[in-house]
PDB file of C-alpha atoms and ligand atoms in Angstrom:
ATOM      1  CA  UNK A   1     -10.389 138.553 174.694  1.00  0.00           C
ATOM      2  CA  UNK A   2      -7.252 139.748 172.931  1.00  0.00           C
ATOM      3  CA  UNK A   3      -5.601 137.396 170.437  1.00  0.00           C
ATOM      4  CA  UNK A   4      -2.205 139.020 171.108  1.00  0.00           C
ATOM      5  CA  UNK A   5       0.401 136.595 172.534  1.00  0.00           C
ATOM      6  CA  UNK A   6       1.249 137.123 176.225  1.00  0.00           C
ATOM      7  CA  UNK A   7       4.350 139.200 176.962  1.00  0.00           C
ATOM      8  CA  UNK A   8       7.662 138.043 178.407  1.00  0.00           C
ATOM      9  CA  UNK A   9       7.769 139.181 182.059  1.00  0.00           C
ATOM     10  CA  UNK A  10      11.137 140.961 181.947  1.00  0.00           C
ATOM     11  CA  UNK A  11      11.704 141.936 178.322  1.00  0.00           C
ATOM     12  CA  UNK A  12       8.087 142.811 177.503  1.00  0.00           C
ATOM     13  CA  UNK A  13       8.489 141.051 174.149  1.00  0.00           C
ATOM     14  CA  UNK A  14       5.713 138.817 172.771  1.00  0.00           C
ATOM     15  CA  UNK A  15       6.060 135.276 174.129  1.00  0.00           C
ATOM     16  CA  UNK A  16       6.025 133.648 170.712  1.00  0.00           C
ATOM     17  CA  UNK A  17       9.007 131.899 169.138  1.00  0.00           C
ATOM     18  CA  UNK A  18      12.262 132.890 170.815  1.00  0.00           C
ATOM     19  CA  UNK A  19      11.918 136.591 171.629  1.00  0.00           C
ATOM     20  CA  UNK A  20      15.055 136.968 173.742  1.00  0.00           C
ATOM     21  CA  UNK A  21      17.486 135.536 171.198  1.00  0.00           C
ATOM     22  CA  UNK A  22      15.688 136.800 168.096  1.00  0.00           C
ATOM     23  CA  UNK A  23      17.158 139.566 166.026  1.00  0.00           C
ATOM     24  CA  UNK A  24      14.485 142.215 165.947  1.00  0.00           C
ATOM     25  CA  UNK A  25      14.443 144.185 162.751  1.00  0.00           C
ATOM     26  CA  UNK A  26      17.856 145.602 162.028  1.00  0.00           C
ATOM     27  CA  UNK A  27      18.990 145.441 165.663  1.00  0.00           C
ATOM     28  CA  UNK A  28      22.719 144.909 165.888  1.00  0.00           C
ATOM     29  CA  UNK A  29      24.207 141.534 166.684  1.00  0.00           C
ATOM     30  CA  UNK A  30      25.488 141.061 170.209  1.00  0.00           C
ATOM     31  CA  UNK A  31      28.984 140.127 171.361  1.00  0.00           C
ATOM     32  CA  UNK A  32      29.686 137.787 174.236  1.00  0.00           C
ATOM     33  CA  UNK A  33      32.432 138.798 176.602  1.00  0.00           C
ATOM     34  CA  UNK A  34      34.869 136.070 177.611  1.00  0.00           C
ATOM     35  CA  UNK A  35      37.564 137.433 179.937  1.00  0.00           C
ATOM     36  CA  UNK A  36      38.952 140.469 178.156  1.00  0.00           C
ATOM     37  CA  UNK A  37      37.818 139.451 174.661  1.00  0.00           C
ATOM     38  CA  UNK A  38      34.569 139.559 172.760  1.00  0.00           C
ATOM     39  CA  UNK A  39      33.073 136.929 170.459  1.00  0.00           C
ATOM     40  CA  UNK A  40      30.651 138.380 167.947  1.00  0.00           C
ATOM     41  CA  UNK A  41      30.049 140.810 165.143  1.00  0.00           C
ATOM     42  CA  UNK A  42      33.099 142.277 163.433  1.00  0.00           C
ATOM     43  CA  UNK A  43      35.566 139.851 165.011  1.00  0.00           C
ATOM     44  CA  UNK A  44      36.879 136.389 164.306  1.00  0.00           C
ATOM     45  CA  UNK A  45      37.924 134.091 167.159  1.00  0.00           C
ATOM     46  CA  UNK A  46      40.047 130.962 166.912  1.00  0.00           C
ATOM     47  CA  UNK A  47      39.424 128.383 169.623  1.00  0.00           C
ATOM     48  CA  UNK A  48      41.715 125.349 169.491  1.00  0.00           C
ATOM     49  CA  UNK A  49      43.082 122.548 171.620  1.00  0.00           C
ATOM     50  CA  UNK A  50      42.651 118.865 172.258  1.00  0.00           C
ATOM     51  CA  UNK A  51      39.287 117.172 171.970  1.00  0.00           C
ATOM     52  CA  UNK A  52      39.851 115.511 175.354  1.00  0.00           C
ATOM     53  CA  UNK A  53      42.229 116.130 178.226  1.00  0.00           C
ATOM     54  CA  UNK A  54      44.369 112.973 178.329  1.00  0.00           C
ATOM     55  CA  UNK A  55      47.807 113.704 179.825  1.00  0.00           C
ATOM     56  CA  UNK A  56      49.721 116.857 180.848  1.00  0.00           C
ATOM     57  CA  UNK A  57      52.126 116.385 177.925  1.00  0.00           C
ATOM     58  CA  UNK A  58      49.374 115.833 175.343  1.00  0.00           C
ATOM     59  CA  UNK A  59      47.450 118.915 176.491  1.00  0.00           C
ATOM     60  CA  UNK A  60      50.617 121.029 176.635  1.00  0.00           C
ATOM     61  CA  UNK A  61      51.641 120.091 173.076  1.00  0.00           C
ATOM     62  CA  UNK A  62      48.194 120.817 171.644  1.00  0.00           C
ATOM     63  CA  UNK A  63      47.880 124.115 173.516  1.00  0.00           C
ATOM     64  CA  UNK A  64      51.353 125.272 172.511  1.00  0.00           C
ATOM     65  CA  UNK A  65      50.397 124.757 168.859  1.00  0.00           C
ATOM     66  CA  UNK A  66      47.026 126.458 169.384  1.00  0.00           C
ATOM     67  CA  UNK A  67      48.717 129.516 170.894  1.00  0.00           C
ATOM     68  CA  UNK A  68      51.282 129.587 168.069  1.00  0.00           C
ATOM     69  CA  UNK A  69      48.361 129.523 165.622  1.00  0.00           C
ATOM     70  CA  UNK A  70      46.902 132.622 167.294  1.00  0.00           C
ATOM     71  CA  UNK A  71      44.103 130.949 169.251  1.00  0.00           C
ATOM     72  CA  UNK A  72      42.680 133.222 171.909  1.00  0.00           C
ATOM     73  CA  UNK A  73      40.716 130.497 173.655  1.00  0.00           C
ATOM     74  CA  UNK A  74      41.680 126.919 174.341  1.00  0.00           C
ATOM     75  CA  UNK A  75      39.494 123.836 174.387  1.00  0.00           C
ATOM     76  CA  UNK A  76      39.919 120.438 176.049  1.00  0.00           C
ATOM     77  CA  UNK A  77      37.240 118.327 177.690  1.00  0.00           C
ATOM     78  CA  UNK A  78      37.233 116.699 181.087  1.00  0.00           C
ATOM     79  CA  UNK A  79      33.987 114.917 180.277  1.00  0.00           C
ATOM     80  CA  UNK A  80      33.310 113.235 176.941  1.00  0.00           C
ATOM     81  CA  UNK A  81      29.827 112.404 175.733  1.00  0.00           C
ATOM     82  CA  UNK A  82      30.584 109.227 173.765  1.00  0.00           C
ATOM     83  CA  UNK A  83      28.162 107.187 171.728  1.00  0.00           C
ATOM     84  CA  UNK A  84      29.563 103.988 173.284  1.00  0.00           C
ATOM     85  CA  UNK A  85      29.804 103.409 177.047  1.00  0.00           C
ATOM     86  CA  UNK A  86      33.088 101.566 176.379  1.00  0.00           C
ATOM     87  CA  UNK A  87      34.811 104.594 174.800  1.00  0.00           C
ATOM     88  CA  UNK A  88      37.001 106.969 176.849  1.00  0.00           C
ATOM     89  CA  UNK A  89      34.658 109.056 178.967  1.00  0.00           C
ATOM     90  CA  UNK A  90      37.150 111.743 180.021  1.00  0.00           C
ATOM     91  CA  UNK A  91      39.358 112.175 183.081  1.00  0.00           C
ATOM     92  CA  UNK A  92      36.752 114.140 185.032  1.00  0.00           C
ATOM     93  CA  UNK A  93      38.077 115.562 188.290  1.00  0.00           C
ATOM     94  CA  UNK A  94      41.474 113.951 187.697  1.00  0.00           C
ATOM     95  CA  UNK A  95      42.074 116.267 184.747  1.00  0.00           C
ATOM     96  CA  UNK A  96      41.281 119.530 186.518  1.00  0.00           C
ATOM     97  CA  UNK A  97      44.902 120.240 187.478  1.00  0.00           C
ATOM     98  CA  UNK A  98      46.066 119.639 183.888  1.00  0.00           C
ATOM     99  CA  UNK A  99      43.610 122.282 182.644  1.00  0.00           C
ATOM    100  CA  UNK A 100      44.503 124.640 185.492  1.00  0.00           C
ATOM    101  CA  UNK A 101      48.185 124.435 184.559  1.00  0.00           C
ATOM    102  CA  UNK A 102      47.628 125.168 180.853  1.00  0.00           C
ATOM    103  CA  UNK A 103      45.198 127.936 181.643  1.00  0.00           C
ATOM    104  CA  UNK A 104      47.748 129.543 183.963  1.00  0.00           C
ATOM    105  CA  UNK A 105      50.577 129.112 181.491  1.00  0.00           C
ATOM    106  CA  UNK A 106      48.692 130.537 178.502  1.00  0.00           C
ATOM    107  CA  UNK A 107      46.560 133.105 180.323  1.00  0.00           C
ATOM    108  CA  UNK A 108      43.752 132.163 177.920  1.00  0.00           C
ATOM    109  CA  UNK A 109      40.142 131.245 178.671  1.00  0.00           C
ATOM    110  CA  UNK A 110      39.207 127.552 178.549  1.00  0.00           C
ATOM    111  CA  UNK A 111      36.172 126.058 176.797  1.00  0.00           C
ATOM    112  CA  UNK A 112      34.934 122.623 177.915  1.00  0.00           C
ATOM    113  CA  UNK A 113      31.819 120.516 177.871  1.00  0.00           C
ATOM    114  CA  UNK A 114      29.620 119.822 180.866  1.00  0.00           C
ATOM    115  CA  UNK A 115      27.279 116.868 180.620  1.00  0.00           C
ATOM    116  CA  UNK A 116      25.466 117.231 183.889  1.00  0.00           C
ATOM    117  CA  UNK A 117      24.745 120.032 186.387  1.00  0.00           C
ATOM    118  CA  UNK A 118      26.980 118.150 188.856  1.00  0.00           C
ATOM    119  CA  UNK A 119      29.966 118.951 186.591  1.00  0.00           C
ATOM    120  CA  UNK A 120      29.550 122.676 187.143  1.00  0.00           C
ATOM    121  CA  UNK A 121      31.141 122.450 190.553  1.00  0.00           C
ATOM    122  CA  UNK A 122      34.049 120.337 189.237  1.00  0.00           C
ATOM    123  CA  UNK A 123      34.927 122.778 186.448  1.00  0.00           C
ATOM    124  CA  UNK A 124      34.114 125.959 188.389  1.00  0.00           C
ATOM    125  CA  UNK A 125      37.714 127.158 188.784  1.00  0.00           C
ATOM    126  CA  UNK A 126      39.178 126.110 185.437  1.00  0.00           C
ATOM    127  CA  UNK A 127      36.538 126.449 182.729  1.00  0.00           C
ATOM    128  CA  UNK A 128      35.560 129.884 181.424  1.00  0.00           C
ATOM    129  CA  UNK A 129      32.985 128.899 178.778  1.00  0.00           C
ATOM    130  CA  UNK A 130      30.593 126.025 179.478  1.00  0.00           C
ATOM    131  CA  UNK A 131      29.925 124.010 176.376  1.00  0.00           C
ATOM    132  CA  UNK A 132      26.674 122.121 175.998  1.00  0.00           C
ATOM    133  CA  UNK A 133      27.253 119.408 173.407  1.00  0.00           C
ATOM    134  CA  UNK A 134      25.145 118.332 170.470  1.00  0.00           C
ATOM    135  CA  UNK A 135      23.735 115.356 172.384  1.00  0.00           C
ATOM    136  CA  UNK A 136      22.523 117.650 175.151  1.00  0.00           C
ATOM    137  CA  UNK A 137      21.171 120.555 173.118  1.00  0.00           C
ATOM    138  CA  UNK A 138      17.669 119.901 174.409  1.00  0.00           C
ATOM    139  CA  UNK A 139      18.680 118.923 177.939  1.00  0.00           C
ATOM    140  CA  UNK A 140      16.784 121.914 179.248  1.00  0.00           C
ATOM    141  CA  UNK A 141      17.547 121.377 182.945  1.00  0.00           C
ATOM    142  CA  UNK A 142      21.278 121.406 182.096  1.00  0.00           C
ATOM    143  CA  UNK A 143      20.821 124.567 180.020  1.00  0.00           C
ATOM    144  CA  UNK A 144      19.019 126.303 182.899  1.00  0.00           C
ATOM    145  CA  UNK A 145      21.753 125.403 185.375  1.00  0.00           C
ATOM    146  CA  UNK A 146      24.490 126.573 182.994  1.00  0.00           C
ATOM    147  CA  UNK A 147      22.647 129.857 182.512  1.00  0.00           C
ATOM    148  CA  UNK A 148      22.562 130.412 186.262  1.00  0.00           C
ATOM    149  CA  UNK A 149      26.314 129.741 186.646  1.00  0.00           C
ATOM    150  CA  UNK A 150      27.267 133.235 185.499  1.00  0.00           C
ATOM    151  CA  UNK A 151      29.602 131.814 182.817  1.00  0.00           C
ATOM    152  CA  UNK A 152      29.059 132.150 179.068  1.00  0.00           C
ATOM    153  CA  UNK A 153      27.436 129.110 177.464  1.00  0.00           C
ATOM    154  CA  UNK A 154      28.471 127.660 174.107  1.00  0.00           C
ATOM    155  CA  UNK A 155      25.479 125.805 172.691  1.00  0.00           C
ATOM    156  CA  UNK A 156      26.191 123.281 169.969  1.00  0.00           C
ATOM    157  CA  UNK A 157      23.556 122.438 167.413  1.00  0.00           C
ATOM    158  CA  UNK A 158      21.931 119.046 168.042  1.00  0.00           C
ATOM    159  CA  UNK A 159      22.712 116.054 165.831  1.00  0.00           C
ATOM    160  CA  UNK A 160      19.396 116.368 164.026  1.00  0.00           C
ATOM    161  CA  UNK A 161      18.126 119.727 165.241  1.00  0.00           C
ATOM    162  CA  UNK A 162      16.528 122.319 163.028  1.00  0.00           C
ATOM    163  CA  UNK A 163      17.753 125.890 163.347  1.00  0.00           C
ATOM    164  CA  UNK A 164      14.442 126.755 164.991  1.00  0.00           C
ATOM    165  CA  UNK A 165      14.920 124.040 167.651  1.00  0.00           C
ATOM    166  CA  UNK A 166      18.481 125.237 168.224  1.00  0.00           C
ATOM    167  CA  UNK A 167      17.310 128.824 168.768  1.00  0.00           C
ATOM    168  CA  UNK A 168      14.532 127.608 171.077  1.00  0.00           C
ATOM    169  CA  UNK A 169      17.169 125.757 173.118  1.00  0.00           C
ATOM    170  CA  UNK A 170      19.178 129.005 173.291  1.00  0.00           C
ATOM    171  CA  UNK A 171      15.993 130.727 174.460  1.00  0.00           C
ATOM    172  CA  UNK A 172      15.977 128.407 177.523  1.00  0.00           C
ATOM    173  CA  UNK A 173      19.384 129.794 178.475  1.00  0.00           C
ATOM    174  CA  UNK A 174      18.236 133.358 177.834  1.00  0.00           C
ATOM    175  CA  UNK A 175      14.989 132.864 179.763  1.00  0.00           C
ATOM    176  CA  UNK A 176      17.033 131.515 182.685  1.00  0.00           C
ATOM    177  CA  UNK A 177      18.845 134.816 182.921  1.00  0.00           C
ATOM    178  CA  UNK A 178      21.851 134.714 180.584  1.00  0.00           C
ATOM    179  CA  UNK A 179      22.305 136.190 177.146  1.00  0.00           C
ATOM    180  CA  UNK A 180      25.970 135.207 177.139  1.00  0.00           C
ATOM    181  CA  UNK A 181      25.373 132.498 174.560  1.00  0.00           C
ATOM    182  CA  UNK A 182      27.649 131.473 171.689  1.00  0.00           C
ATOM    183  CA  UNK A 183      25.997 129.194 169.135  1.00  0.00           C
ATOM    184  CA  UNK A 184      28.165 126.535 167.477  1.00  0.00           C
ATOM    185  CA  UNK A 185      27.314 124.811 164.197  1.00  0.00           C
ATOM    186  CA  UNK A 186      28.912 121.335 164.260  1.00  0.00           C
ATOM    187  CA  UNK A 187      27.234 119.503 161.444  1.00  0.00           C
ATOM    188  CA  UNK A 188      23.984 117.614 161.285  1.00  0.00           C
ATOM    189  CA  UNK A 189      23.072 114.063 160.412  1.00  0.00           C
ATOM    190  CA  UNK A 190      22.034 113.548 156.806  1.00  0.00           C
ATOM    191  CA  UNK A 191      21.958 110.617 154.376  1.00  0.00           C
ATOM    192  CA  UNK A 192      25.554 111.404 153.312  1.00  0.00           C
ATOM    193  CA  UNK A 193      28.120 108.996 154.830  1.00  0.00           C
ATOM    194  CA  UNK A 194      31.280 110.483 153.249  1.00  0.00           C
ATOM    195  CA  UNK A 195      31.725 112.877 156.146  1.00  0.00           C
ATOM    196  CA  UNK A 196      31.107 112.282 159.864  1.00  0.00           C
ATOM    197  CA  UNK A 197      28.383 114.936 159.758  1.00  0.00           C
ATOM    198  CA  UNK A 198      27.138 117.323 157.106  1.00  0.00           C
ATOM    199  CA  UNK A 199      28.498 120.731 158.065  1.00  0.00           C
ATOM    200  CA  UNK A 200      25.644 123.147 157.471  1.00  0.00           C
ATOM    201  CA  UNK A 201      27.474 126.377 156.701  1.00  0.00           C
ATOM    202  CA  UNK A 202      24.299 127.969 155.405  1.00  0.00           C
ATOM    203  CA  UNK A 203      23.155 127.875 159.038  1.00  0.00           C
ATOM    204  CA  UNK A 204      25.629 130.704 159.742  1.00  0.00           C
ATOM    205  CA  UNK A 205      23.943 133.463 157.714  1.00  0.00           C
ATOM    206  CA  UNK A 206      20.498 132.013 158.485  1.00  0.00           C
ATOM    207  CA  UNK A 207      21.134 132.202 162.239  1.00  0.00           C
ATOM    208  CA  UNK A 208      22.731 135.630 161.971  1.00  0.00           C
ATOM    209  CA  UNK A 209      19.619 136.924 160.234  1.00  0.00           C
ATOM    210  CA  UNK A 210      17.271 135.423 162.833  1.00  0.00           C
ATOM    211  CA  UNK A 211      19.273 135.879 166.018  1.00  0.00           C
ATOM    212  CA  UNK A 212      21.560 138.519 167.479  1.00  0.00           C
ATOM    213  CA  UNK A 213      23.771 135.841 169.081  1.00  0.00           C
ATOM    214  CA  UNK A 214      27.298 135.084 167.849  1.00  0.00           C
ATOM    215  CA  UNK A 215      27.683 131.879 165.864  1.00  0.00           C
ATOM    216  CA  UNK A 216      30.884 129.908 165.432  1.00  0.00           C
ATOM    217  CA  UNK A 217      31.656 126.739 163.457  1.00  0.00           C
ATOM    218  CA  UNK A 218      33.327 123.468 164.491  1.00  0.00           C
ATOM    219  CA  UNK A 219      34.781 121.986 161.289  1.00  0.00           C
ATOM    220  CA  UNK A 220      36.473 119.158 163.245  1.00  0.00           C
ATOM    221  CA  UNK A 221      33.284 117.490 164.452  1.00  0.00           C
ATOM    222  CA  UNK A 222      31.518 118.827 161.382  1.00  0.00           C
ATOM    223  CA  UNK A 223      33.617 116.727 159.022  1.00  0.00           C
ATOM    224  CA  UNK A 224      35.443 114.125 161.123  1.00  0.00           C
ATOM    225  CA  UNK A 225      38.486 114.184 158.800  1.00  0.00           C
ATOM    226  CA  UNK A 226      41.745 116.089 159.194  1.00  0.00           C
ATOM    227  CA  UNK A 227      42.020 116.924 155.483  1.00  0.00           C
ATOM    228  CA  UNK A 228      38.584 118.586 155.476  1.00  0.00           C
ATOM    229  CA  UNK A 229      39.101 120.807 158.506  1.00  0.00           C
ATOM    230  CA  UNK A 230      41.106 123.628 156.885  1.00  0.00           C
ATOM    231  CA  UNK A 231      38.888 124.070 153.798  1.00  0.00           C
ATOM    232  CA  UNK A 232      35.733 124.106 155.914  1.00  0.00           C
ATOM    233  CA  UNK A 233      37.264 126.451 158.519  1.00  0.00           C
ATOM    234  CA  UNK A 234      38.121 128.909 155.738  1.00  0.00           C
ATOM    235  CA  UNK A 235      34.653 128.471 154.254  1.00  0.00           C
ATOM    236  CA  UNK A 236      33.215 129.257 157.703  1.00  0.00           C
ATOM    237  CA  UNK A 237      35.022 132.623 157.736  1.00  0.00           C
ATOM    238  CA  UNK A 238      33.756 133.310 154.232  1.00  0.00           C
ATOM    239  CA  UNK A 239      30.217 132.427 155.345  1.00  0.00           C
ATOM    240  CA  UNK A 240      30.480 135.056 158.090  1.00  0.00           C
ATOM    241  CA  UNK A 241      31.070 132.881 161.165  1.00  0.00           C
ATOM    242  CA  UNK A 242      32.238 134.736 164.265  1.00  0.00           C
ATOM    243  CA  UNK A 243      34.873 132.095 164.923  1.00  0.00           C
ATOM    244  CA  UNK A 244      35.900 128.470 164.603  1.00  0.00           C
ATOM    245  CA  UNK A 245      36.733 125.768 167.132  1.00  0.00           C
ATOM    246  CA  UNK A 246      39.292 123.170 166.073  1.00  0.00           C
ATOM    247  CA  UNK A 247      40.682 119.921 167.547  1.00  0.00           C
ATOM    248  CA  UNK A 248      44.482 119.631 167.779  1.00  0.00           C
ATOM    249  CA  UNK A 249      46.624 116.619 168.741  1.00  0.00           C
ATOM    250  CA  UNK A 250      50.392 116.186 168.383  1.00  0.00           C
ATOM    251  CA  UNK A 251      50.035 112.405 168.033  1.00  0.00           C
ATOM    252  CA  UNK A 252      46.569 111.729 166.658  1.00  0.00           C
ATOM    253  CA  UNK A 253      47.229 107.982 166.302  1.00  0.00           C
ATOM    254  CA  UNK A 254      47.397 107.723 170.084  1.00  0.00           C
ATOM    255  CA  UNK A 255      44.430 110.041 170.788  1.00  0.00           C
ATOM    256  CA  UNK A 256      41.806 108.549 173.090  1.00  0.00           C
ATOM    257  CA  UNK A 257      39.101 110.492 171.276  1.00  0.00           C
ATOM    258  CA  UNK A 258      38.617 111.842 167.741  1.00  0.00           C
ATOM    259  CA  UNK A 259      42.223 111.425 166.504  1.00  0.00           C
ATOM    260  CA  UNK A 260      41.244 111.247 162.787  1.00  0.00           C
ATOM    261  CA  UNK A 261      39.882 114.798 162.830  1.00  0.00           C
ATOM    262  CA  UNK A 262      42.633 116.438 164.901  1.00  0.00           C
ATOM    263  CA  UNK A 263      45.036 118.825 163.164  1.00  0.00           C
ATOM    264  CA  UNK A 264      48.748 118.355 163.760  1.00  0.00           C
ATOM    265  CA  UNK A 265      50.644 121.272 165.334  1.00  0.00           C
ATOM    266  CA  UNK A 266      52.092 122.545 162.056  1.00  0.00           C
ATOM    267  CA  UNK A 267      48.680 122.252 160.385  1.00  0.00           C
ATOM    268  CA  UNK A 268      46.875 124.414 162.944  1.00  0.00           C
ATOM    269  CA  UNK A 269      49.677 127.011 162.765  1.00  0.00           C
ATOM    270  CA  UNK A 270      49.390 127.172 158.964  1.00  0.00           C
ATOM    271  CA  UNK A 271      45.598 127.368 159.169  1.00  0.00           C
ATOM    272  CA  UNK A 272      45.737 130.120 161.823  1.00  0.00           C
ATOM    273  CA  UNK A 273      47.717 132.323 159.416  1.00  0.00           C
ATOM    274  CA  UNK A 274      45.243 131.739 156.577  1.00  0.00           C
ATOM    275  CA  UNK A 275      42.254 132.423 158.814  1.00  0.00           C
ATOM    276  CA  UNK A 276      43.789 135.747 159.842  1.00  0.00           C
ATOM    277  CA  UNK A 277      44.454 136.732 156.259  1.00  0.00           C
ATOM    278  CA  UNK A 278      40.978 135.820 155.047  1.00  0.00           C
ATOM    279  CA  UNK A 279      39.312 137.409 158.068  1.00  0.00           C
ATOM    280  CA  UNK A 280      41.209 140.651 157.453  1.00  0.00           C
ATOM    281  CA  UNK A 281      40.300 140.581 153.791  1.00  0.00           C
ATOM    282  CA  UNK A 282      36.674 140.255 154.831  1.00  0.00           C
ATOM    283  CA  UNK A 283      36.994 143.277 157.092  1.00  0.00           C
ATOM    284  CA  UNK A 284      36.977 141.386 160.363  1.00  0.00           C
ATOM    285  CA  UNK A 285      39.163 142.177 163.297  1.00  0.00           C
ATOM    286  CA  UNK A 286      40.967 139.025 164.242  1.00  0.00           C
ATOM    287  CA  UNK A 287      40.890 138.435 167.979  1.00  0.00           C
ATOM    288  CA  UNK A 288      44.567 137.672 168.486  1.00  0.00           C
ATOM    289  CA  UNK A 289      46.541 136.333 171.411  1.00  0.00           C
TER     290      UNK A 289
HETATM  291  C1  PEP B 301      33.283 118.170 171.092  1.00  0.00           C
HETATM  292  O1  PEP B 301      33.323 119.343 170.688  1.00  0.00           O
HETATM  293  O2  PEP B 301      34.246 117.596 171.590  1.00  0.00           O
HETATM  294  C2  PEP B 301      32.030 117.417 170.955  1.00  0.00           C
HETATM  295  C3  PEP B 301      31.800 116.323 171.664  1.00  0.00           C
HETATM  296  O3  PEP B 301      31.193 117.907 170.035  1.00  0.00           O
HETATM  297  P1  PEP B 301      29.647 117.612 169.714  1.00  0.00           P
HETATM  298  O4  PEP B 301      28.900 117.818 171.003  1.00  0.00           O
HETATM  299  O5  PEP B 301      29.343 118.631 168.685  1.00  0.00           O
HETATM  300  O6  PEP B 301      29.563 116.197 169.202  1.00  0.00           O
HETATM  301 MN1   MN B 302      35.691 115.457 169.848  1.00  0.00          MN
END
């Protein structure tokens, strides 16, 4: 009997670890196509917008600032995965028209979280990148359904997931037929209470060495504090991230979700300019609106 591991049926790669998302030898890193743009090696993508879709005016103000900052993708969730059942859970179906309007107006792709396979039908016409949140990183049935949707999947790192577990979760998406996967580092839980999470920027070069997939950073959820978002976003570029995703709110005090970490319009515009400058200095082509 051979001691060789069995082979993956379609790729022919050994079925050990995460063969489909692994970076084999010096193989180049892949880019994920979203509309007419690419997220991946050599580029830097800014994704920005509100944490949650609340009202047409709130979404419009955040998106206007995101576009002015040079964002080429917008974010804003219809479904929120909250730790408390009493916190705002998102507008769900009621928010679809708000997203549709901003997507039409900006012409930019929309990134939003799905919590359940049933949400895929609700967001089908308005969401371009399906985000699987930290709390669902190992919800494998959800990952399989997202993979089959034909849309790119953004996979956030779990609250306490190792990089290996994160890549294995990505392998579920790949094994279900889609390599259009964008990994997102969003901080992990450690003993340190000074920040909402501990943003693991070393995960960026570690993942890029082990996997060909693009990896972006979310400094908003990674830190939980407005004043920490810009320094960590710039550090993410320096660490080699393929992009950042940032929360924006024009009136954070009234936000129904994550106000303390949202950048104000003028702050995201100022940060967008610095990200471009640093990205250029590092030899990256900024994906610009
Ligand atoms: C979010 O991006 O709004 C979010 C809920 O993030 P996470 O899943 O990383 O907590
Ligand atoms: Mn949030």
